Short mmCIF file of C-alpha atoms in Angstrom, two decimals:
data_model
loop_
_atom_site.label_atom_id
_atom_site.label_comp_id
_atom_site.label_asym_id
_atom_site.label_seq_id
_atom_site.Cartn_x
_atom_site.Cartn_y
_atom_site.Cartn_z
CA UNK A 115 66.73 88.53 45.16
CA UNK A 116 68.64 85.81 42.61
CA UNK A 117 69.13 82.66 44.46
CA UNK A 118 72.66 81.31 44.97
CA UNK A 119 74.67 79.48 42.70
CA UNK A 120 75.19 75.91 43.51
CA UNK A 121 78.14 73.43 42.13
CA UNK A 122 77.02 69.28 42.12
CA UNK A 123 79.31 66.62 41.26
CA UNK A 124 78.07 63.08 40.54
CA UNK A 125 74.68 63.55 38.10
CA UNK A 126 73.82 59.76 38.35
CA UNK A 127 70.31 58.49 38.82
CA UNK A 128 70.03 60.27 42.29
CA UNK A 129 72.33 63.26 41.97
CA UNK A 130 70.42 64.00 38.33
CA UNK A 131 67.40 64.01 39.68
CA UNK A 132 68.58 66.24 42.79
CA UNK A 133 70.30 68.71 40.68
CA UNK A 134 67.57 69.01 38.15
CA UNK A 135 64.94 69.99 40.97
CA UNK A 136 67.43 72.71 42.50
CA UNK A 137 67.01 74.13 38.86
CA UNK A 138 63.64 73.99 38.84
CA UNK A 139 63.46 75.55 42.11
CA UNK A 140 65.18 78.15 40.50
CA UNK A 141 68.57 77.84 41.07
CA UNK A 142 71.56 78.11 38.60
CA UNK A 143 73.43 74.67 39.03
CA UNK A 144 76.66 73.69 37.74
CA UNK A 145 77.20 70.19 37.48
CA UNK A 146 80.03 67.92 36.68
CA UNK A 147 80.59 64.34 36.04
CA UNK A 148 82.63 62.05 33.63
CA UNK A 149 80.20 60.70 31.41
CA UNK A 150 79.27 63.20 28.24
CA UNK A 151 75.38 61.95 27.22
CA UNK A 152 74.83 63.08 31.30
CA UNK A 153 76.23 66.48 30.87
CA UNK A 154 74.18 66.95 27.11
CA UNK A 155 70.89 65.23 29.22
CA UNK A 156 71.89 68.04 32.41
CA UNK A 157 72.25 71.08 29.90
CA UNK A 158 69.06 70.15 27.97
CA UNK A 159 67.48 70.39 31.36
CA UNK A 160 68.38 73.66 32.14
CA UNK A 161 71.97 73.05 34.05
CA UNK A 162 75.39 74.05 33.22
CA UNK A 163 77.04 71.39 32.56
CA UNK A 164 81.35 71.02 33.44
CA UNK A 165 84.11 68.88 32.63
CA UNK A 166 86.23 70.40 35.37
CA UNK A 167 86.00 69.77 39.23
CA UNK A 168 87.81 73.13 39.76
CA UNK A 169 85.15 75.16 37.54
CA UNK A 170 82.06 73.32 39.12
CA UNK A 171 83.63 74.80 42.24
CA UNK A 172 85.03 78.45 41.66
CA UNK A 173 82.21 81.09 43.39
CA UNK A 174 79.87 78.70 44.58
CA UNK A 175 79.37 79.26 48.26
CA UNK A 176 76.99 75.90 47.95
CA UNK A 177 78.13 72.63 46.75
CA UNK A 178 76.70 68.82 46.83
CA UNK A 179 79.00 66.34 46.36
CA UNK A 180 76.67 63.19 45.45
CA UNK A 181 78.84 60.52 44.14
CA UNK A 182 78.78 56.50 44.72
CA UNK A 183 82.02 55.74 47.25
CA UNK A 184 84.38 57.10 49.24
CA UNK A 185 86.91 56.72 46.91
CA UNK A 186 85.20 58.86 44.41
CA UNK A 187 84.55 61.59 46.75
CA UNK A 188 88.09 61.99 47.96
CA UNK A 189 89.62 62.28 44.14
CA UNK A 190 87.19 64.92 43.94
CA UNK A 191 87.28 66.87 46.71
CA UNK A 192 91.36 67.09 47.63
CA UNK A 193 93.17 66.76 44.59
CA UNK A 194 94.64 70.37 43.49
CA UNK A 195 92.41 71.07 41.04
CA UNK A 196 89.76 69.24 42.84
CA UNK A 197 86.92 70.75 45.04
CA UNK A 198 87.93 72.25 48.24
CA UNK A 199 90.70 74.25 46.74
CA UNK A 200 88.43 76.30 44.39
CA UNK A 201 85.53 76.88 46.50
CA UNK A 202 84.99 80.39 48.56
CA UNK A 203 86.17 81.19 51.86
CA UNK A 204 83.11 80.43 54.03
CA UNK A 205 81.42 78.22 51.25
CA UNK A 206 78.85 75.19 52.47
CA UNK A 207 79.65 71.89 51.27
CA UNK A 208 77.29 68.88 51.89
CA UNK A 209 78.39 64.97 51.07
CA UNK A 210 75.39 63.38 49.88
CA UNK A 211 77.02 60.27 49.21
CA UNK A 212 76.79 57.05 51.48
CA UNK A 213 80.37 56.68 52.72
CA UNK A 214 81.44 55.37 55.88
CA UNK A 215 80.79 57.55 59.04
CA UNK A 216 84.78 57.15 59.68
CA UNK A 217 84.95 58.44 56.07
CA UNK A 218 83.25 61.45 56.61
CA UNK A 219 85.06 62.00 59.75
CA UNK A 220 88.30 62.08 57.89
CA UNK A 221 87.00 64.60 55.11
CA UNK A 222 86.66 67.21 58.72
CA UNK A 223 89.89 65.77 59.44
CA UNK A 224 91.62 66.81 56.22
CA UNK A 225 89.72 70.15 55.67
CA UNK A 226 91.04 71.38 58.97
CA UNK A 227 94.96 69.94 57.75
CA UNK A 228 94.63 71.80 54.50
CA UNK A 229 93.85 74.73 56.06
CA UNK A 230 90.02 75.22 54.59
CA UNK A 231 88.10 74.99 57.97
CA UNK A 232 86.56 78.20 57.23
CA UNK A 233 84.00 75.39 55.24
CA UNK A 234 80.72 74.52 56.51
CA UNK A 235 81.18 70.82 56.20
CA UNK A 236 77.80 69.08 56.37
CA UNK A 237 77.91 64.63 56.47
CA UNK A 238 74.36 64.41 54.53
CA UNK A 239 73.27 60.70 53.13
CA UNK A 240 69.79 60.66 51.56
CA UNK A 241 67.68 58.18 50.66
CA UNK A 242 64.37 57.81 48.29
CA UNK A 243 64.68 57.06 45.08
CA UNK A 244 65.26 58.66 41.70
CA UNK A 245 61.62 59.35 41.99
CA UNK A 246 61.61 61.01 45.30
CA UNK A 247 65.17 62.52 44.52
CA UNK A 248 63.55 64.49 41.18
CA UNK A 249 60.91 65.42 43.84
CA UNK A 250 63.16 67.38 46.37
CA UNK A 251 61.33 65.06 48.46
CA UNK A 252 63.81 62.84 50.06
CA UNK A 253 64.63 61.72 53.76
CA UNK A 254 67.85 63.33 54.39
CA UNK A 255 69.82 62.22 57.73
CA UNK A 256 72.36 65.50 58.27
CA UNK A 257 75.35 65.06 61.08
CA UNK A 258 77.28 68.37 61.51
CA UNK A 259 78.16 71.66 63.85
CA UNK A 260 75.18 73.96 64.33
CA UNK A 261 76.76 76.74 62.05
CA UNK A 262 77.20 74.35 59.74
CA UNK A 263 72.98 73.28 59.88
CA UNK A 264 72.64 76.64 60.08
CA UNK A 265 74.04 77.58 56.96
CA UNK A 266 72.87 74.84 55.13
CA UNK A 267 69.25 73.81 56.38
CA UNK A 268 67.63 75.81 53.50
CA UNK A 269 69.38 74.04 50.92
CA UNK A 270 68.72 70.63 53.28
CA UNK A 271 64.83 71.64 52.82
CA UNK A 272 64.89 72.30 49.61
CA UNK A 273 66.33 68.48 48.80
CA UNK A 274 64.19 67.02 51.14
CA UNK A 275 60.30 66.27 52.11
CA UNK A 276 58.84 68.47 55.14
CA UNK A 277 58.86 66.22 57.70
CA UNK A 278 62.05 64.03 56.05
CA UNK A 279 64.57 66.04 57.13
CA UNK A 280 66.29 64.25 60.21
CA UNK A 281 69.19 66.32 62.01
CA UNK A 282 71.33 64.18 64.05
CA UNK A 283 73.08 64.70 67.33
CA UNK A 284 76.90 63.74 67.92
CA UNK A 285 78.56 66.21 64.47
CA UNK A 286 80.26 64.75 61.48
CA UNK A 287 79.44 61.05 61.13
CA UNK A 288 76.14 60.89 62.84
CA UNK A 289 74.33 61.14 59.36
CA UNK A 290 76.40 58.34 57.87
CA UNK A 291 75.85 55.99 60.83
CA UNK A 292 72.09 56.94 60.55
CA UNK A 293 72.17 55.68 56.59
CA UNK A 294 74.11 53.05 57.32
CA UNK A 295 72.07 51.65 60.02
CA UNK A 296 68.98 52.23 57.39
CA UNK A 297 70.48 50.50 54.44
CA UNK A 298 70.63 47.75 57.02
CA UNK A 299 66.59 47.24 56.14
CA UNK A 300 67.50 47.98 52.69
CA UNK A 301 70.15 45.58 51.71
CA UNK A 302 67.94 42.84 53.08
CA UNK A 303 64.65 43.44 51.83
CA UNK A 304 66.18 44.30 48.20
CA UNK A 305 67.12 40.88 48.19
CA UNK A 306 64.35 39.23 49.74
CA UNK A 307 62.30 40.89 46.96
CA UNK A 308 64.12 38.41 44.69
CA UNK A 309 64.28 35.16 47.56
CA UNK A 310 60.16 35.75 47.33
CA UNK A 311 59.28 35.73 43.60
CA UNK A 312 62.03 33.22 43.10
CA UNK A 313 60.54 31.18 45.75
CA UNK A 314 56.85 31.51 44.52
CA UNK A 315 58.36 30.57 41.05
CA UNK A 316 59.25 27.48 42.28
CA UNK A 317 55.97 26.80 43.90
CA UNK A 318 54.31 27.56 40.76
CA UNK A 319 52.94 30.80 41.75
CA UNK A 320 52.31 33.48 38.83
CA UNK A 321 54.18 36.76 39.72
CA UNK A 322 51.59 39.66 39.31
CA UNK A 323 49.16 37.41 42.13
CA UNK A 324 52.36 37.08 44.34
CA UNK A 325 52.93 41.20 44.05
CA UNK A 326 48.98 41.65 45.09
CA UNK A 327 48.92 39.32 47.61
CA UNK A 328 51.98 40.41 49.29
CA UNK A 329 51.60 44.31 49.11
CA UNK A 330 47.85 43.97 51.11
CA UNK A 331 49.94 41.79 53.79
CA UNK A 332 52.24 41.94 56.79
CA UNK A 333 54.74 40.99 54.49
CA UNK A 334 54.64 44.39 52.81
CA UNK A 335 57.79 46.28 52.45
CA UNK A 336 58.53 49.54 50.58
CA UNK A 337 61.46 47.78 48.56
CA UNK A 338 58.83 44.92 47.68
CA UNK A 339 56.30 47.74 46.14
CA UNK A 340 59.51 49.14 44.47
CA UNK A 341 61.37 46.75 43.16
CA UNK A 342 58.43 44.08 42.19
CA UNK A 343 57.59 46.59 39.15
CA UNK A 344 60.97 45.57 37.83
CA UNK A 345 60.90 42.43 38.45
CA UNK A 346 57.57 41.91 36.72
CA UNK A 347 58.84 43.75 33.64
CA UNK A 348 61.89 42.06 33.64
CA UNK A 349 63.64 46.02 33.88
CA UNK A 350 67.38 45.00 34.62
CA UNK A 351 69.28 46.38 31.95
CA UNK A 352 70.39 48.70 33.09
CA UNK A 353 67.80 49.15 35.47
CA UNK A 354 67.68 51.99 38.07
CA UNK A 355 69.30 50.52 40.71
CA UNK A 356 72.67 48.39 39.95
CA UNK A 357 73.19 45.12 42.49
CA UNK A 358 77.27 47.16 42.79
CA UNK A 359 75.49 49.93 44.76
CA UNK A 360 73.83 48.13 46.99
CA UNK A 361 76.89 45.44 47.30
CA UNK A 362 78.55 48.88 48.14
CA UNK A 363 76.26 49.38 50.74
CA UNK A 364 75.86 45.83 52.16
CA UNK A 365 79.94 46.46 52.27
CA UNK A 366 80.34 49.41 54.53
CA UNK A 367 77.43 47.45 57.09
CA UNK A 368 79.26 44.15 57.40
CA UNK A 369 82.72 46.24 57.36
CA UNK A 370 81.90 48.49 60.09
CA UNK A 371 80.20 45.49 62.17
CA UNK A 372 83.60 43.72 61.73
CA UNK A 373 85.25 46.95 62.99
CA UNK A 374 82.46 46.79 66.53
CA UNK A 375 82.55 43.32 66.80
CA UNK A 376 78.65 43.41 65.92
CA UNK A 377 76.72 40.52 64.47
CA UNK A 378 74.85 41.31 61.32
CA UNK A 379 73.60 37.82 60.74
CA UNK A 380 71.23 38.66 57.31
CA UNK A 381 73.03 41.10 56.02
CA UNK A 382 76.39 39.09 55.43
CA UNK A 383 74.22 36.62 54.31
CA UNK A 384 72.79 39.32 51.67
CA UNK A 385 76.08 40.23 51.15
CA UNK A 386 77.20 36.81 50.04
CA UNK A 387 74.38 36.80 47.53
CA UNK A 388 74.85 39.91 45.98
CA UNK A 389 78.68 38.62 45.71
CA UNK A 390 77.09 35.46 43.91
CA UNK A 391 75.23 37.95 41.35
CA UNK A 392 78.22 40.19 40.89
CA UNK A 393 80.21 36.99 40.16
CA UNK A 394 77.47 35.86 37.48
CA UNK A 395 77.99 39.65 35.70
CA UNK A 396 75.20 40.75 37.03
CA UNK A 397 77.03 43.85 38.84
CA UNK A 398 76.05 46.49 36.50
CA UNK A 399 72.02 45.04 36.26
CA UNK A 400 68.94 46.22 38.49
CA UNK A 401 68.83 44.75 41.81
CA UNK A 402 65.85 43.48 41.02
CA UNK A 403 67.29 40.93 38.55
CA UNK A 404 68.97 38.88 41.31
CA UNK A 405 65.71 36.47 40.82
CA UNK A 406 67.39 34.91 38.47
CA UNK A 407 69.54 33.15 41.15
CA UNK A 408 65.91 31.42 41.18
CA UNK A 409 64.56 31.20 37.68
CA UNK A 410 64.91 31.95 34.68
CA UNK A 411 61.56 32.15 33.57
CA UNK A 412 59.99 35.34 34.00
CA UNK A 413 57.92 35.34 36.76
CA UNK A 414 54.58 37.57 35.03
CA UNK A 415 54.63 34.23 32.85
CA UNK A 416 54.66 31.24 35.66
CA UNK A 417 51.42 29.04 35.65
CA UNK A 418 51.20 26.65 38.04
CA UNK A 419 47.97 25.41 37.01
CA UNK A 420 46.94 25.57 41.08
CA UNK A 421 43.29 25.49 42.51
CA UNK A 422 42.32 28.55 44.48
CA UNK A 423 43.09 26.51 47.64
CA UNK A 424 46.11 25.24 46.74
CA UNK A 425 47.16 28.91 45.30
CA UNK A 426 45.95 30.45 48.45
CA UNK A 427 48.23 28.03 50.31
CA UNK A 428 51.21 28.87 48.32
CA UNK A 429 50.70 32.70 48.62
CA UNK A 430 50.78 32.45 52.36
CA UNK A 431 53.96 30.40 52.09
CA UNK A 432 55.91 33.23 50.50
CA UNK A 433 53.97 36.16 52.90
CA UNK A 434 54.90 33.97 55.97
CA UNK A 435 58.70 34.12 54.47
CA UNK A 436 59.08 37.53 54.01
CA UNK A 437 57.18 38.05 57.42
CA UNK A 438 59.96 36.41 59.11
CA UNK A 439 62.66 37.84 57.31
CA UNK A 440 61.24 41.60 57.80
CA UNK A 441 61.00 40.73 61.16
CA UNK A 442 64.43 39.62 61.87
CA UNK A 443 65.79 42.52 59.52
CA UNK A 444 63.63 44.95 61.85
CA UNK A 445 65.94 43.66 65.01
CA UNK A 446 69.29 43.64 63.77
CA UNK A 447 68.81 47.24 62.37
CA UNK A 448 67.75 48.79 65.59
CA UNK A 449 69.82 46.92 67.73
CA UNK A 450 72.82 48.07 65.30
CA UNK A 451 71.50 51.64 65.96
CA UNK A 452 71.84 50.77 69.45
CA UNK A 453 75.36 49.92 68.96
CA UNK A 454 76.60 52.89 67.70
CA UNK A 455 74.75 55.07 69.68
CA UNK A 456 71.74 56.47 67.37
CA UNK A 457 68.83 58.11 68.94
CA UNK A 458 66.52 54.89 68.53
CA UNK A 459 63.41 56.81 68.03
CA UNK A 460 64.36 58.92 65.13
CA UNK A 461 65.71 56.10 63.96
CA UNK A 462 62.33 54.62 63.87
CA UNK A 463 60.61 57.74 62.68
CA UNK A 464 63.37 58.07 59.54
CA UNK A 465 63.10 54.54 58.46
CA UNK A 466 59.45 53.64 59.25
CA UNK A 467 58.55 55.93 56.25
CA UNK A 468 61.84 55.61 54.59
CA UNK A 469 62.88 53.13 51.71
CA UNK A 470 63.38 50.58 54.30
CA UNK A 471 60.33 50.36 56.03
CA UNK A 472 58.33 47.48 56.09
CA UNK A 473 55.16 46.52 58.37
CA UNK A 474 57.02 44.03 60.36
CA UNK A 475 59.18 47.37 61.12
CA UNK A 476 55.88 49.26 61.72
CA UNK A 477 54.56 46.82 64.47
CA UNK A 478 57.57 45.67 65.92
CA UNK A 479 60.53 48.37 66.55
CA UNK A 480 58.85 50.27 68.60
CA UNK A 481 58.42 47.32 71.06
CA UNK A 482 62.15 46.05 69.86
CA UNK A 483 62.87 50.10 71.40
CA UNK A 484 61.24 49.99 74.45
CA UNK A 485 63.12 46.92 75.35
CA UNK A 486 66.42 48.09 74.16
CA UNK A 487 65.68 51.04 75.98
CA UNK A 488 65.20 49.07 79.26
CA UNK A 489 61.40 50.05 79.32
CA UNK A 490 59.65 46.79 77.86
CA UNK A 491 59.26 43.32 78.57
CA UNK A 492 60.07 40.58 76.01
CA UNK A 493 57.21 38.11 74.16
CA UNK A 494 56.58 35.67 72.40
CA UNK A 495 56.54 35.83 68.26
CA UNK A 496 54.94 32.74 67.39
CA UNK A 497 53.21 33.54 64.30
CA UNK A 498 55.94 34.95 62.19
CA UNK A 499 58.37 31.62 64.25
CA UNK A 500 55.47 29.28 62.48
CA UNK A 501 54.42 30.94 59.49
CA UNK A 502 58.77 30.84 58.67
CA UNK A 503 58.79 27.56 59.71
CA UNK A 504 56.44 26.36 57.30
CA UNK A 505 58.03 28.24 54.45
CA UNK A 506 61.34 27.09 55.01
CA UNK A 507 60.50 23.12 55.46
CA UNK A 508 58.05 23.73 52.00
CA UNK A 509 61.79 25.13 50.44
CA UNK A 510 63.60 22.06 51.28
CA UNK A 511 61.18 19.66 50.08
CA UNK A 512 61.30 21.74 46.98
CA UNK A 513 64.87 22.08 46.59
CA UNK A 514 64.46 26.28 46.94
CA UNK A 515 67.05 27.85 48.50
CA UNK A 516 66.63 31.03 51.09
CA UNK A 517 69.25 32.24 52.30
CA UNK A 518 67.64 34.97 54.22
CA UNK A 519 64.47 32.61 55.37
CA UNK A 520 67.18 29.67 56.36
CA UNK A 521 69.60 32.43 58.46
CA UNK A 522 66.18 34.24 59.80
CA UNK A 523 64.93 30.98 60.67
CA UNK A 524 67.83 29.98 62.74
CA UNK A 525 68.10 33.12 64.78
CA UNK A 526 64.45 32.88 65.83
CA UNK A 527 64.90 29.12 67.10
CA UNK A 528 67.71 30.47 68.62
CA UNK A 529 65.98 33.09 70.22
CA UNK A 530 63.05 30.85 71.14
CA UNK A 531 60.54 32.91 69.14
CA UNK A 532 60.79 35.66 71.88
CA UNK A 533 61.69 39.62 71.17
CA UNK A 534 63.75 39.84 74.25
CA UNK A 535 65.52 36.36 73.14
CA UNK A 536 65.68 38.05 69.75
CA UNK A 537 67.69 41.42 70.61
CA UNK A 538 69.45 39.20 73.46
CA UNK A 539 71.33 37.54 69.82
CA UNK A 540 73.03 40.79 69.33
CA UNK A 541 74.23 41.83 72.62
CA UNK A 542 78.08 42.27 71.82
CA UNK A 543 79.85 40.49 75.16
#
């Protein structure tokens, strides 16, 4: 039998490399977007490429909408000549895109207004990289009805690695809280990529020893493995990941904490940096880039002229920082999941293998859980307290700044270096 016919809109760096695996899976795609060199790149790969929303739409019972914001999803989908009103009766449509959970709420909303209900509406944020994306090997977090998984869960697996594929509980929504509460990991560790080489920079630390050192250590995180390669090769221009999408990102966190009443100590302070970028220009360059904030010597060509001791010193400096930042980042992300009522252990299971794992999130959410959860006692954290500690006071004599090292510092002398103390920061009163 001929597979089905699917319609994508949004062939960026993600939605490219989505689309072009559903054709090599065999599948006739149609794709639109508004930029020409993507739709000559798409039909050289094997896609049909359209200038009209309405076309990309007309007899495809399957469509991925996998665009950057809200805002560009809803002039695509409701507009007359837009989406909804030119796909089939009974036609699957899954938002890709990470939107706000409220967002995705009102697309179901609106679909039921405008009488197209008969659509199998499915709230689907992935995450993974362009790499991973190309792949059809990405962690996909999928809210919806059961008709609505059941119509779509092929084209779900298809997108998605075999054991990547989380379905969550509670409908439309659920998948976008489950991003969100991810790209709480992400939006920190992107930047503390930067807050590390910029701070080994000024210590005098050569960048390709600081990548080594810090991938075989507890301050390992998949965005440091990731992003370092850029950062080395000074790969910002474009770059594969602009600082606007995960601003955009950082945004709908801080936004929907606001909304709760939730504190999300490092990520507004993220958010304030990536603001500080965006105001420099930066907003179209790699996330990676934001070391400049910190130097601007490239760090592959720093020489400190160190000893081995003293260089040995120095490289535990910056591990011990993004130790205690990792850390922090692991407790406000499940203790946001909390909030919002995620199922904390799929949480764990998504994101421990996701783009925002780390090894601090590894050793410590599943204890951060079981407390949460009512079913552990608190500890004490000393070593990533001290190791921070150090780092921090080595910054100010220095004149470094870190923004997430000074705010991660703060809550865990707040929290007097204990997990229960730790979680106990954001209990919303």
């Amino acid at each position: 039998m001929s597979k089905p016919a699917i319609g994508f809109c949004g062939l960026g760096a993600m939605g490219f490399g989505m689309a072009t695996h559903l054709i090599k899976q065999g599948y006739p795609v149609t794709g639109f977007d508004v930029w020409q060199p993507t739709l000559d790149k798409f039909k050289a790969a094997g896609g049909v490429p359209s200038t009209s929303l309405s076309e990309s739409a007309k007899d495809k019972d399957f469509y991925i909408v996998m665009v950057a914001t809200a805002q560009q999803a809803q002039s695509a989908l409701f507009p007359e000549d837009g989406i909804v009103n030119n796909l089939p009766k009974g036609a699957t449509l899954l938002l890709c895109s990470t939107v706000p959970s409220e967002y995705a709420k009102s697309v179901e909303k609106e679909l039921k207004e405008k009488g197209r209900d008969d659509i199998y509406f499915i709230d689907a944020p992935v995450s993974g990289g362009t790499f991973r994306a190309a792949d059809g090997t990405l962690s996909i977090m999928a809210g919806a009805s059961d008709p609505a998984i059941e119509k779509g869960k092929w084209l779900l697996d298809e997108l998605s690695a075999p054991t990547k594929l989380f379905i969550v509980q509670s409908g439309i929504g659920a998948g976008s809280n489950m991003k969100m509460v991810h790209q709480v990991l992400a939006a920190i560790q992107i930047l503390s990529v930067s807050e590390a080489f910029g701070f080994a920079a000024r210590l005098g630390l050569e960048g390709k020893e600081v990548r080594e050192a810090v991938i075989k250590s507890e301050g390992w995180s998949w965005m440091f493995e990731n992003r370092s390669v850029r950062t080395l090769g000074e790969d910002y221009f474009p770059g594969a990941s602009a600082v606007f999408i995960i601003l955009k990102d950082t945004g709908i966190i801080t936004s929907m904490a606001r909304l709760l009443n939730f504190p999300t100590y490092l990520c507004t302070a993220a958010e304030q940096v990536y603001l500080s970028g965006v105001d420099r220009g930066w907003g179209p360059n790699d996330d990676a880039g934001l070391v400049r904030l910190w130097t601007s010597e490239p760090v592959s060509s720093i020489n400190g002229n160190l000893s081995p001791e003293e260089k040995q010193a120095k490289l535990d400096l910056v591990v011990s920082l993004l130790v205690g930042i990792h850390f922090v980042a692991a407790a406000e992300s499940i203790a946001f999941g909390k909030h919002v009522g995620l199922p904390l252990q799929q949480l764990y299971e998504l994101c421990v293998e996701a783009a925002g794992g780390s090894a601090m999130f590894k050793s410590f959410g599943p204890k951060y859980i079981s407390i949460l959860e009512g079913k552990g006692e608190g500890e004490s954290v000393q070593g990533p307290f001290d190791g921070l500690k150090k780092a921090v006071d080595e910054a100010q004599s220095i004149k470094c700044p870190l923004y997430l090292g000074g705010a991660a510092l703060n809550l865990l002398v707040s929290s007097k270096a204990s997990l229960e103390g730790l979680l106990a920061l954001y209990t919303v009163r």
